Amino acid sequence: GGMLLNANAIANMDSARLTLDKVNPISLGYVASSFILFLALLTIFRPKLIFLNFALSLPLLIIAGLTQSRGMVVATALSYGLMMLFCGGVAGLGISLLFVAVASVAVLALRPDLIDIVLERFLWIDQFDASTLGRLQSFDGAWVQFLDNPLLGRYINELSTGFYPHNMILESLMSTGLV
């Protein structure tokens, strides 16, 4: 849905990072990531669908890469690894590695710049990265808000930044408290 609503913006991108008017691009990346994980799991249990799943995964991989969300990449990689470990066994791991290798080659053939774009986002992580500094400020503020209202919590957003802190544990403590 989000890809269709923003097909024009995606097709006419003038920057490396996906920016959209109608859908939050990071949310769209997480949706793409979730579908990729679902298709990978489906492939474990229905190996005959591997080619269909592969074809469906290509545009999802491109969208996920264009969002340049480090958190989404790390979460997807960890989820994928755990899924293969617990659900796939040796056969699932083999299919999985083949899927990742072929999908990576195909995505790079379609968007050769994508690997540089994604790797560059990870190389930007340092003490001067605005995203990292904002998250650290948000983490600190969320912790202080939790300490101010530890039993019931109080706010859904961290007050100093006006955003949620991008940390599920801190968000839960800050907004709902311990009870």
GROMACS .gro file of N, CA and C in nm:
model
  537
    1GLY      N    1   0.080  -0.118   0.000
    1GLY     CA    2   0.000   0.000   0.000
    1GLY      C    3   0.085   0.126   0.000
    2GLY      N    4   0.183   0.134   0.093
    2GLY     CA    5   0.269   0.252   0.102
    2GLY      C    6   0.352   0.270  -0.022
    3MET      N    7   0.395   0.159  -0.083
    3MET     CA    8   0.474   0.168  -0.206
    3MET      C    9   0.387   0.222  -0.319
    4LEU      N   10   0.262   0.180  -0.325
    4LEU     CA   11   0.173   0.226  -0.431
    4LEU      C   12   0.137   0.374  -0.413
    5LEU      N   13   0.109   0.414  -0.287
    5LEU     CA   14   0.076   0.554  -0.260
    5LEU      C   15   0.191   0.648  -0.296
    6ASN      N   16   0.312   0.598  -0.285
    6ASN     CA   17   0.430   0.681  -0.307
    6ASN      C   18   0.510   0.639  -0.430
    7ALA      N   19   0.448   0.568  -0.523
    7ALA     CA   20   0.519   0.517  -0.641
    7ALA      C   21   0.588   0.630  -0.717
    8ASN      N   22   0.522   0.743  -0.729
    8ASN     CA   23   0.581   0.857  -0.799
    8ASN      C   24   0.707   0.907  -0.728
    9ALA      N   25   0.700   0.923  -0.597
    9ALA     CA   26   0.814   0.972  -0.520
    9ALA      C   27   0.930   0.872  -0.525
   10ILE      N   28   0.899   0.744  -0.520
   10ILE     CA   29   1.003   0.642  -0.524
   10ILE      C   30   1.070   0.642  -0.661
   11ALA      N   31   0.991   0.652  -0.766
   11ALA     CA   32   1.046   0.650  -0.902
   11ALA      C   33   1.129   0.773  -0.933
   12ASN      N   34   1.097   0.887  -0.872
   12ASN     CA   35   1.166   1.012  -0.902
   12ASN      C   36   1.254   1.060  -0.788
   13MET      N   37   1.317   0.968  -0.717
   13MET     CA   38   1.402   1.006  -0.604
   13MET      C   39   1.521   1.087  -0.652
   14ASP      N   40   1.547   1.200  -0.585
   14ASP     CA   41   1.663   1.281  -0.620
   14ASP      C   42   1.769   1.276  -0.510
   15SER      N   43   1.745   1.199  -0.405
   15SER     CA   44   1.845   1.182  -0.300
   15SER      C   45   1.859   1.033  -0.273
   16ALA      N   46   1.964   0.997  -0.201
   16ALA     CA   47   1.989   0.856  -0.174
   16ALA      C   48   1.892   0.801  -0.071
   17ARG      N   49   1.845   0.884   0.022
   17ARG     CA   50   1.756   0.836   0.127
   17ARG      C   51   1.611   0.860   0.088
   18LEU      N   52   1.530   0.761   0.112
   18LEU     CA   53   1.389   0.767   0.078
   18LEU      C   54   1.318   0.872   0.164
   19THR      N   55   1.250   0.965   0.101
   19THR     CA   56   1.167   1.062   0.172
   19THR      C   57   1.030   1.063   0.105
   20LEU      N   58   0.927   1.051   0.186
   20LEU     CA   59   0.791   1.038   0.133
   20LEU      C   60   0.698   1.133   0.205
   21ASP      N   61   0.591   1.172   0.137
   21ASP     CA   62   0.492   1.262   0.196
   21ASP      C   63   0.380   1.186   0.264
   22LYS      N   64   0.342   1.071   0.211
   22LYS     CA   65   0.221   1.004   0.256
   22LYS      C   66   0.243   0.894   0.358
   23VAL      N   67   0.365   0.844   0.370
   23VAL     CA   68   0.395   0.735   0.463
   23VAL      C   69   0.533   0.761   0.524
   24ASN      N   70   0.548   0.731   0.651
   24ASN     CA   71   0.678   0.742   0.715
   24ASN      C   72   0.770   0.639   0.650
   25PRO      N   73   0.883   0.682   0.589
   25PRO     CA   74   0.968   0.587   0.517
   25PRO      C   75   1.029   0.480   0.606
   26ILE      N   76   1.058   0.512   0.731
   26ILE     CA   77   1.114   0.411   0.820
   26ILE      C   78   1.008   0.306   0.852
   27SER      N   79   0.885   0.349   0.872
   27SER     CA   80   0.776   0.253   0.893
   27SER      C   81   0.759   0.164   0.770
   28LEU      N   82   0.768   0.224   0.653
   28LEU     CA   83   0.759   0.147   0.529
   28LEU      C   84   0.873   0.045   0.522
   29GLY      N   85   0.992   0.085   0.566
   29GLY     CA   86   1.106  -0.007   0.569
   29GLY      C   87   1.082  -0.124   0.662
   30TYR      N   88   1.024  -0.096   0.779
   30TYR     CA   89   0.992  -0.205   0.872
   30TYR      C   90   0.884  -0.297   0.817
   31VAL      N   91   0.787  -0.241   0.745
   31VAL     CA   92   0.685  -0.325   0.682
   31VAL      C   93   0.750  -0.413   0.576
   32ALA      N   94   0.837  -0.354   0.494
   32ALA     CA   95   0.909  -0.433   0.393
   32ALA      C   96   0.992  -0.542   0.460
   33SER      N   97   1.060  -0.507   0.567
   33SER     CA   98   1.141  -0.604   0.642
   33SER      C   99   1.055  -0.717   0.696
   34SER      N  100   0.939  -0.684   0.751
   34SER     CA  101   0.850  -0.787   0.806
   34SER      C  102   0.803  -0.882   0.697
   35PHE      N  103   0.771  -0.829   0.580
   35PHE     CA  104   0.729  -0.915   0.470
   35PHE      C  105   0.845  -1.002   0.421
   36ILE      N  106   0.966  -0.948   0.420
   36ILE     CA  107   1.083  -1.027   0.382
   36ILE      C  108   1.100  -1.144   0.478
   37LEU      N  109   1.088  -1.117   0.607
   37LEU     CA  110   1.099  -1.223   0.707
   37LEU      C  111   0.987  -1.326   0.689
   38PHE      N  112   0.866  -1.279   0.663
   38PHE     CA  113   0.754  -1.371   0.640
   38PHE      C  114   0.780  -1.460   0.519
   39LEU      N  115   0.828  -1.400   0.410
   39LEU     CA  116   0.855  -1.477   0.289
   39LEU      C  117   0.967  -1.578   0.312
   40ALA      N  118   1.067  -1.540   0.391
   40ALA     CA  119   1.175  -1.633   0.422
   40ALA      C  120   1.122  -1.751   0.504
   41LEU      N  121   1.036  -1.722   0.600
   41LEU     CA  122   0.977  -1.828   0.682
   41LEU      C  123   0.887  -1.918   0.597
   42LEU      N  124   0.811  -1.857   0.508
   42LEU     CA  125   0.726  -1.934   0.418
   42LEU      C  126   0.809  -2.027   0.331
   43THR      N  127   0.926  -1.980   0.289
   43THR     CA  128   1.015  -2.061   0.206
   43THR      C  129   1.065  -2.183   0.282
   44ILE      N  130   1.087  -2.169   0.412
   44ILE     CA  131   1.131  -2.284   0.493
   44ILE      C  132   1.025  -2.393   0.491
   45PHE      N  133   0.899  -2.352   0.508
   45PHE     CA  134   0.791  -2.450   0.518
   45PHE      C  135   0.729  -2.488   0.384
   46ARG      N  136   0.749  -2.405   0.284
   46ARG     CA  137   0.698  -2.432   0.150
   46ARG      C  138   0.809  -2.404   0.049
   47PRO      N  139   0.910  -2.491   0.042
   47PRO     CA  140   1.025  -2.465  -0.047
   47PRO      C  141   0.987  -2.450  -0.194
   48LYS      N  142   0.874  -2.505  -0.236
   48LYS     CA  143   0.833  -2.493  -0.376
   48LYS      C  144   0.801  -2.348  -0.414
   49LEU      N  145   0.778  -2.264  -0.315
   49LEU     CA  146   0.744  -2.124  -0.342
   49LEU      C  147   0.866  -2.033  -0.348
   50ILE      N  148   0.986  -2.090  -0.348
   50ILE     CA  149   1.107  -2.009  -0.338
   50ILE      C  150   1.117  -1.904  -0.449
   51PHE      N  151   1.081  -1.938  -0.571
   51PHE     CA  152   1.095  -1.843  -0.682
   51PHE      C  153   0.994  -1.728  -0.670
   52LEU      N  154   0.872  -1.760  -0.630
   52LEU     CA  155   0.772  -1.656  -0.608
   52LEU      C  156   0.816  -1.565  -0.492
   53ASN      N  157   0.861  -1.627  -0.385
   53ASN     CA  158   0.906  -1.549  -0.269
   53ASN      C  159   1.025  -1.461  -0.304
   54PHE      N  160   1.114  -1.514  -0.383
   54PHE     CA  161   1.230  -1.437  -0.427
   54PHE      C  162   1.185  -1.316  -0.509
   55ALA      N  163   1.094  -1.337  -0.604
   55ALA     CA  164   1.046  -1.227  -0.688
   55ALA      C  165   0.975  -1.120  -0.605
   56LEU      N  166   0.900  -1.163  -0.505
   56LEU     CA  167   0.831  -1.067  -0.418
   56LEU      C  168   0.928  -0.993  -0.326
   57SER      N  169   1.037  -1.058  -0.291
   57SER     CA  170   1.132  -0.998  -0.197
   57SER      C  171   1.219  -0.889  -0.260
   58LEU      N  172   1.243  -0.895  -0.389
   58LEU     CA  173   1.333  -0.796  -0.452
   58LEU      C  174   1.289  -0.652  -0.431
   59PRO      N  175   1.164  -0.616  -0.465
   59PRO     CA  176   1.125  -0.476  -0.442
   59PRO      C  177   1.125  -0.441  -0.293
   60LEU      N  178   1.094  -0.539  -0.209
   60LEU     CA  179   1.095  -0.514  -0.064
   60LEU      C  180   1.235  -0.486  -0.014
   61LEU      N  181   1.334  -0.559  -0.066
   61LEU     CA  182   1.473  -0.535  -0.028
   61LEU      C  183   1.520  -0.396  -0.071
   62ILE      N  184   1.478  -0.356  -0.190
   62ILE     CA  185   1.517  -0.223  -0.239
   62ILE      C  186   1.456  -0.114  -0.152
   63ILE      N  187   1.327  -0.126  -0.121
   63ILE     CA  188   1.260  -0.027  -0.035
   63ILE      C  189   1.327  -0.024   0.102
   64ALA      N  190   1.352  -0.142   0.160
   64ALA     CA  191   1.416  -0.147   0.292
   64ALA      C  192   1.553  -0.081   0.288
   65GLY      N  193   1.628  -0.105   0.183
   65GLY     CA  194   1.761  -0.043   0.171
   65GLY      C  195   1.756   0.107   0.154
   66LEU      N  196   1.658   0.156   0.079
   66LEU     CA  197   1.648   0.299   0.053
   66LEU      C  198   1.606   0.379   0.177
   67THR      N  199   1.544   0.315   0.274
   67THR     CA  200   1.506   0.388   0.395
   67THR      C  201   1.628   0.424   0.478
   68GLN      N  202   1.737   0.348   0.460
   68GLN     CA  203   1.862   0.370   0.532
   68GLN      C  204   1.843   0.372   0.683
   69SER      N  205   1.757   0.287   0.731
   69SER     CA  206   1.734   0.276   0.875
   69SER      C  207   1.828   0.172   0.933
   70ARG      N  208   1.924   0.217   1.012
   70ARG     CA  209   2.019   0.124   1.074
   70ARG      C  210   1.947   0.027   1.166
   71GLY      N  211   1.853   0.078   1.244
   71GLY     CA  212   1.781  -0.008   1.337
   71GLY      C  213   1.706  -0.118   1.268
   72MET      N  214   1.643  -0.085   1.155
   72MET     CA  215   1.568  -0.184   1.079
   72MET      C  216   1.661  -0.291   1.023
   73VAL      N  217   1.777  -0.252   0.975
   73VAL     CA  218   1.873  -0.349   0.921
   73VAL      C  219   1.920  -0.444   1.031
   74VAL      N  220   1.956  -0.389   1.146
   74VAL     CA  221   2.004  -0.472   1.257
   74VAL      C  222   1.892  -0.564   1.308
   75ALA      N  223   1.773  -0.508   1.326
   75ALA     CA  224   1.660  -0.589   1.375
   75ALA      C  225   1.625  -0.700   1.277
   76THR      N  226   1.627  -0.670   1.148
   76THR     CA  227   1.595  -0.771   1.048
   76THR      C  228   1.701  -0.880   1.045
   77ALA      N  229   1.828  -0.841   1.050
   77ALA     CA  230   1.936  -0.939   1.047
   77ALA      C  231   1.929  -1.031   1.170
   78LEU      N  232   1.907  -0.974   1.287
   78LEU     CA  233   1.896  -1.055   1.408
   78LEU      C  234   1.774  -1.147   1.403
   79SER      N  235   1.661  -1.093   1.360
   79SER     CA  236   1.538  -1.173   1.350
   79SER      C  237   1.556  -1.286   1.250
   80TYR      N  238   1.617  -1.254   1.137
   80TYR     CA  239   1.640  -1.354   1.033
   80TYR      C  240   1.731  -1.465   1.085
   81GLY      N  241   1.839  -1.427   1.152
   81GLY     CA  242   1.930  -1.526   1.209
   81GLY      C  243   1.862  -1.616   1.310
   82LEU      N  244   1.785  -1.556   1.402
   82LEU     CA  245   1.714  -1.635   1.503
   82LEU      C  246   1.609  -1.725   1.439
   83MET      N  247   1.540  -1.673   1.339
   83MET     CA  248   1.438  -1.751   1.271
   83MET      C  249   1.501  -1.874   1.204
   84MET      N  250   1.614  -1.852   1.138
   84MET     CA  251   1.682  -1.964   1.073
   84MET      C  252   1.733  -2.064   1.176
   85LEU      N  253   1.784  -2.014   1.286
   85LEU     CA  254   1.837  -2.101   1.391
   85LEU      C  255   1.729  -2.190   1.449
   86PHE      N  256   1.612  -2.133   1.480
   86PHE     CA  257   1.508  -2.208   1.549
   86PHE      C  258   1.410  -2.280   1.456
   87CYS      N  259   1.389  -2.229   1.337
   87CYS     CA  260   1.287  -2.287   1.249
   87CYS      C  261   1.343  -2.365   1.130
   88GLY      N  262   1.458  -2.323   1.085
   88GLY     CA  263   1.505  -2.377   0.958
   88GLY      C  264   1.583  -2.505   0.965
   89GLY      N  265   1.659  -2.523   1.071
   89GLY     CA  266   1.747  -2.638   1.074
   89GLY      C  267   1.850  -2.629   0.963
   90VAL      N  268   1.913  -2.738   0.931
   90VAL     CA  269   2.017  -2.739   0.828
   90VAL      C  270   1.960  -2.708   0.690
   91ALA      N  271   1.846  -2.769   0.656
   91ALA     CA  272   1.785  -2.744   0.524
   91ALA      C  273   1.742  -2.598   0.512
   92GLY      N  274   1.679  -2.545   0.617
   92GLY     CA  275   1.636  -2.406   0.615
   92GLY      C  276   1.753  -2.311   0.604
   93LEU      N  277   1.862  -2.345   0.671
   93LEU     CA  278   1.982  -2.260   0.665
   93LEU      C  279   2.039  -2.259   0.524
   94GLY      N  280   2.041  -2.375   0.459
   94GLY     CA  281   2.090  -2.382   0.322
   94GLY      C  282   2.005  -2.301   0.226
   95ILE      N  283   1.874  -2.318   0.236
   95ILE     CA  284   1.782  -2.241   0.152
   95ILE      C  285   1.797  -2.092   0.181
   96SER      N  286   1.812  -2.061   0.308
   96SER     CA  287   1.826  -1.922   0.350
   96SER      C  288   1.951  -1.857   0.292
   97LEU      N  289   2.062  -1.926   0.301
   97LEU     CA  290   2.187  -1.871   0.248
   97LEU      C  291   2.179  -1.852   0.096
   98LEU      N  292   2.119  -1.948   0.028
   98LEU     CA  293   2.099  -1.935  -0.116
   98LEU      C  294   2.010  -1.816  -0.148
   99PHE      N  295   1.901  -1.802  -0.072
   99PHE     CA  296   1.807  -1.691  -0.090
   99PHE      C  297   1.878  -1.556  -0.071
  100VAL      N  298   1.955  -1.544   0.036
  100VAL     CA  299   2.026  -1.419   0.065
  100VAL      C  300   2.128  -1.388  -0.045
  101ALA      N  301   2.202  -1.488  -0.088
  101ALA     CA  302   2.305  -1.466  -0.191
  101ALA      C  303   2.242  -1.422  -0.324
  102VAL      N  304   2.141  -1.494  -0.368
  102VAL     CA  305   2.077  -1.460  -0.497
  102VAL      C  306   2.006  -1.326  -0.488
  103ALA      N  307   1.936  -1.301  -0.378
  103ALA     CA  308   1.866  -1.173  -0.361
  103ALA      C  309   1.965  -1.058  -0.357
  104SER      N  310   2.077  -1.076  -0.291
  104SER     CA  311   2.177  -0.969  -0.283
  104SER      C  312   2.232  -0.936  -0.421
  105VAL      N  313   2.264  -1.037  -0.499
  105VAL     CA  314   2.315  -1.015  -0.634
  105VAL      C  315   2.209  -0.944  -0.720
  106ALA      N  316   2.085  -0.988  -0.709
  106ALA     CA  317   1.978  -0.928  -0.789
  106ALA      C  318   1.955  -0.782  -0.749
  107VAL      N  319   1.951  -0.754  -0.620
  107VAL     CA  320   1.930  -0.616  -0.575
  107VAL      C  321   2.046  -0.528  -0.619
  108LEU      N  322   2.167  -0.578  -0.606
  108LEU     CA  323   2.283  -0.499  -0.648
  108LEU      C  324   2.285  -0.477  -0.799
  109ALA      N  325   2.231  -0.572  -0.876
  109ALA     CA  326   2.221  -0.551  -1.020
  109ALA      C  327   2.120  -0.442  -1.052
  110LEU      N  328   2.011  -0.436  -0.974
  110LEU     CA  329   1.909  -0.334  -0.996
  110LEU      C  330   1.951  -0.197  -0.941
  111ARG      N  331   2.016  -0.196  -0.826
  111ARG     CA  332   2.059  -0.071  -0.760
  111ARG      C  333   2.201  -0.090  -0.707
  112PRO      N  334   2.304  -0.080  -0.794
  112PRO     CA  335   2.441  -0.105  -0.750
  112PRO      C  336   2.488  -0.011  -0.638
  113ASP      N  337   2.428   0.105  -0.627
  113ASP     CA  338   2.468   0.202  -0.525
  113ASP      C  339   2.412   0.169  -0.387
  114LEU      N  340   2.321   0.074  -0.379
  114LEU     CA  341   2.251   0.047  -0.255
  114LEU      C  342   2.343  -0.003  -0.143
  115ILE      N  343   2.439  -0.087  -0.175
  115ILE     CA  344   2.530  -0.138  -0.071
  115ILE      C  345   2.611  -0.024  -0.011
  116ASP      N  346   2.657   0.070  -0.095
  116ASP     CA  347   2.731   0.185  -0.043
  116ASP      C  348   2.643   0.273   0.044
  117ILE      N  349   2.518   0.291   0.002
  117ILE     CA  350   2.424   0.374   0.077
  117ILE      C  351   2.402   0.315   0.216
  118VAL      N  352   2.376   0.185   0.223
  118VAL     CA  353   2.349   0.120   0.353
  118VAL      C  354   2.474   0.119   0.440
  119LEU      N  355   2.589   0.082   0.383
  119LEU     CA  356   2.713   0.079   0.462
  119LEU      C  357   2.751   0.218   0.513
  120GLU      N  358   2.728   0.318   0.432
  120GLU     CA  359   2.760   0.455   0.473
  120GLU      C  360   2.681   0.497   0.596
  121ARG      N  361   2.557   0.454   0.605
  121ARG     CA  362   2.475   0.486   0.723
  121ARG      C  363   2.537   0.430   0.850
  122PHE      N  364   2.597   0.311   0.843
  122PHE     CA  365   2.660   0.253   0.960
  122PHE      C  366   2.793   0.322   0.991
  123LEU      N  367   2.860   0.371   0.890
  123LEU     CA  368   2.987   0.441   0.913
  123LEU      C  369   2.967   0.580   0.973
  124TRP      N  370   2.846   0.636   0.960
  124TRP     CA  371   2.817   0.768   1.015
  124TRP      C  372   2.799   0.768   1.166
  125ILE      N  373   2.790   0.652   1.227
  125ILE     CA  374   2.765   0.645   1.371
  125ILE      C  375   2.890   0.691   1.446
  126ASP      N  376   2.881   0.806   1.506
  126ASP     CA  377   2.988   0.856   1.591
  126ASP      C  378   2.929   0.959   1.686
  127GLN      N  379   3.014   1.021   1.763
  127GLN     CA  380   2.964   1.114   1.864
  127GLN      C  381   2.905   1.242   1.805
  128PHE      N  382   2.925   1.267   1.676
  128PHE     CA  383   2.872   1.388   1.615
  128PHE      C  384   2.752   1.362   1.526
  129ASP      N  385   2.709   1.237   1.517
  129ASP     CA  386   2.594   1.200   1.435
  129ASP      C  387   2.467   1.255   1.500
  130ALA      N  388   2.393   1.338   1.428
  130ALA     CA  389   2.273   1.402   1.483
  130ALA      C  390   2.169   1.299   1.527
  131SER      N  391   2.154   1.193   1.450
  131SER     CA  392   2.058   1.090   1.486
  131SER      C  393   2.096   1.022   1.617
  132THR      N  394   2.222   0.990   1.631
  132THR     CA  395   2.269   0.925   1.754
  132THR      C  396   2.257   1.019   1.872
  133LEU      N  397   2.295   1.146   1.854
  133LEU     CA  398   2.285   1.243   1.963
  133LEU      C  399   2.139   1.263   2.005
  134GLY      N  400   2.049   1.268   1.908
  134GLY     CA  401   1.907   1.283   1.939
  134GLY      C  402   1.853   1.163   2.014
  135ARG      N  403   1.896   1.045   1.974
  135ARG     CA  404   1.851   0.924   2.043
  135ARG      C  405   1.903   0.921   2.187
  136LEU      N  406   2.030   0.959   2.206
  136LEU     CA  407   2.086   0.960   2.341
  136LEU      C  408   2.011   1.059   2.430
  137GLN      N  409   1.978   1.177   2.374
  137GLN     CA  410   1.900   1.275   2.449
  137GLN      C  411   1.762   1.219   2.482
  138SER      N  412   1.702   1.153   2.385
  138SER     CA  413   1.570   1.095   2.405
  138SER      C  414   1.573   0.981   2.507
  139PHE      N  415   1.678   0.898   2.504
  139PHE     CA  416   1.692   0.791   2.603
  139PHE      C  417   1.702   0.849   2.743
  140ASP      N  418   1.786   0.951   2.757
  140ASP     CA  419   1.805   1.014   2.888
  140ASP      C  420   1.674   1.075   2.938
  141GLY      N  421   1.604   1.146   2.850
  141GLY     CA  422   1.477   1.208   2.888
  141GLY      C  423   1.372   1.105   2.925
  142ALA      N  424   1.367   0.994   2.850
  142ALA     CA  425   1.269   0.889   2.880
  142ALA      C  426   1.299   0.826   3.015
  143TRP      N  427   1.426   0.807   3.047
  143TRP     CA  428   1.463   0.750   3.177
  143TRP      C  429   1.423   0.843   3.291
  144VAL      N  430   1.448   0.972   3.273
  144VAL     CA  431   1.409   1.071   3.375
  144VAL      C  432   1.258   1.071   3.392
  145GLN      N  433   1.182   1.066   3.281
  145GLN     CA  434   1.036   1.062   3.290
  145GLN      C  435   0.988   0.937   3.363
  146PHE      N  436   1.053   0.824   3.338
  146PHE     CA  437   1.017   0.702   3.410
  146PHE      C  438   1.043   0.719   3.559
  147LEU      N  439   1.159   0.776   3.594
  147LEU     CA  440   1.192   0.794   3.736
  147LEU      C  441   1.095   0.890   3.804
  148ASP      N  442   1.042   0.987   3.730
  148ASP     CA  443   0.943   1.080   3.786
  148ASP      C  444   0.809   1.012   3.813
  149ASN      N  445   0.773   0.911   3.734
  149ASN     CA  446   0.645   0.839   3.748
  149ASN      C  447   0.669   0.689   3.731
  150PRO      N  448   0.742   0.626   3.824
  150PRO     CA  449   0.784   0.487   3.802
  150PRO      C  450   0.671   0.384   3.808
  151LEU      N  451   0.566   0.410   3.881
  151LEU     CA  452   0.461   0.309   3.894
  151LEU      C  453   0.366   0.305   3.775
  152LEU      N  454   0.314   0.420   3.734
  152LEU     CA  455   0.213   0.423   3.628
  152LEU      C  456   0.260   0.485   3.498
  153GLY      N  457   0.379   0.544   3.497
  153GLY     CA  458   0.424   0.613   3.378
  153GLY      C  459   0.339   0.737   3.355
  154ARG      N  460   0.363   0.807   3.245
  154ARG     CA  461   0.282   0.925   3.224
  154ARG      C  462   0.268   0.966   3.078
  155TYR      N  463   0.375   0.973   3.003
  155TYR     CA  464   0.371   1.029   2.869
  155TYR      C  465   0.404   0.924   2.763
  156ILE      N  466   0.344   0.941   2.647
  156ILE     CA  467   0.375   0.851   2.537
  156ILE      C  468   0.498   0.899   2.460
  157ASN      N  469   0.524   1.030   2.461
  157ASN     CA  470   0.642   1.087   2.396
  157ASN      C  471   0.740   1.139   2.499
  158GLU      N  472   0.866   1.135   2.462
  158GLU     CA  473   0.970   1.193   2.547
  158GLU      C  474   0.959   1.344   2.534
  159LEU      N  475   0.955   1.416   2.645
  159LEU     CA  476   0.919   1.559   2.645
  159LEU      C  477   1.025   1.651   2.586
  160SER      N  478   1.153   1.625   2.607
  160SER     CA  479   1.254   1.720   2.559
  160SER      C  480   1.268   1.718   2.408
  161THR      N  481   1.241   1.603   2.345
  161THR     CA  482   1.250   1.596   2.199
  161THR      C  483   1.113   1.597   2.132
  162GLY      N  484   1.009   1.557   2.207
  162GLY     CA  485   0.875   1.550   2.150
  162GLY      C  486   0.850   1.424   2.069
  163PHE      N  487   0.944   1.331   2.073
  163PHE     CA  488   0.932   1.206   1.998
  163PHE      C  489   0.939   1.088   2.092
  164TYR      N  490   0.910   0.971   2.039
  164TYR     CA  491   0.931   0.850   2.120
  164TYR      C  492   1.079   0.814   2.112
  165PRO      N  493   1.132   0.747   2.215
  165PRO     CA  494   1.278   0.729   2.223
  165PRO      C  495   1.337   0.617   2.137
  166HIS      N  496   1.260   0.552   2.052
  166HIS     CA  497   1.313   0.445   1.967
  166HIS      C  498   1.378   0.334   2.048
  167ASN      N  499   1.321   0.305   2.162
  167ASN     CA  500   1.370   0.197   2.247
  167ASN      C  501   1.247   0.140   2.318
  168MET      N  502   1.210   0.018   2.284
  168MET     CA  503   1.086  -0.040   2.332
  168MET      C  504   1.080  -0.045   2.485
  169ILE      N  505   1.190  -0.079   2.548
  169ILE     CA  506   1.191  -0.089   2.695
  169ILE      C  507   1.171   0.048   2.758
  170LEU      N  508   1.246   0.147   2.711
  170LEU     CA  509   1.230   0.282   2.766
  170LEU      C  510   1.092   0.339   2.737
  171GLU      N  511   1.041   0.313   2.617
  171GLU     CA  512   0.907   0.360   2.583
  171GLU      C  513   0.803   0.301   2.677
  172SER      N  514   0.815   0.171   2.703
  172SER     CA  515   0.719   0.104   2.792
  172SER      C  516   0.728   0.158   2.934
  173LEU      N  517   0.849   0.171   2.985
  173LEU     CA  518   0.866   0.223   3.122
  173LEU      C  519   0.816   0.365   3.134
  174MET      N  520   0.852   0.448   3.036
  174MET     CA  521   0.815   0.589   3.037
  174MET      C  522   0.663   0.607   3.030
  175SER      N  523   0.597   0.530   2.945
  175SER     CA  524   0.453   0.555   2.922
  175SER      C  525   0.361   0.475   3.013
  176THR      N  526   0.400   0.355   3.054
  176THR     CA  527   0.311   0.275   3.137
  176THR      C  528   0.364   0.248   3.277
  177GLY      N  529   0.491   0.273   3.302
  177GLY     CA  530   0.549   0.246   3.432
  177GLY      C  531   0.562   0.097   3.459
  178LEU      N  532   0.584   0.062   3.582
  178LEU     CA  533   0.604  -0.077   3.620
  178LEU      C  534   0.474  -0.155   3.636
  179VAL      N  535   0.365  -0.082   3.664
  179VAL     CA  536   0.237  -0.148   3.687
  179VAL      C  537   0.168  -0.162   3.556
   0.00000   0.00000   0.00000
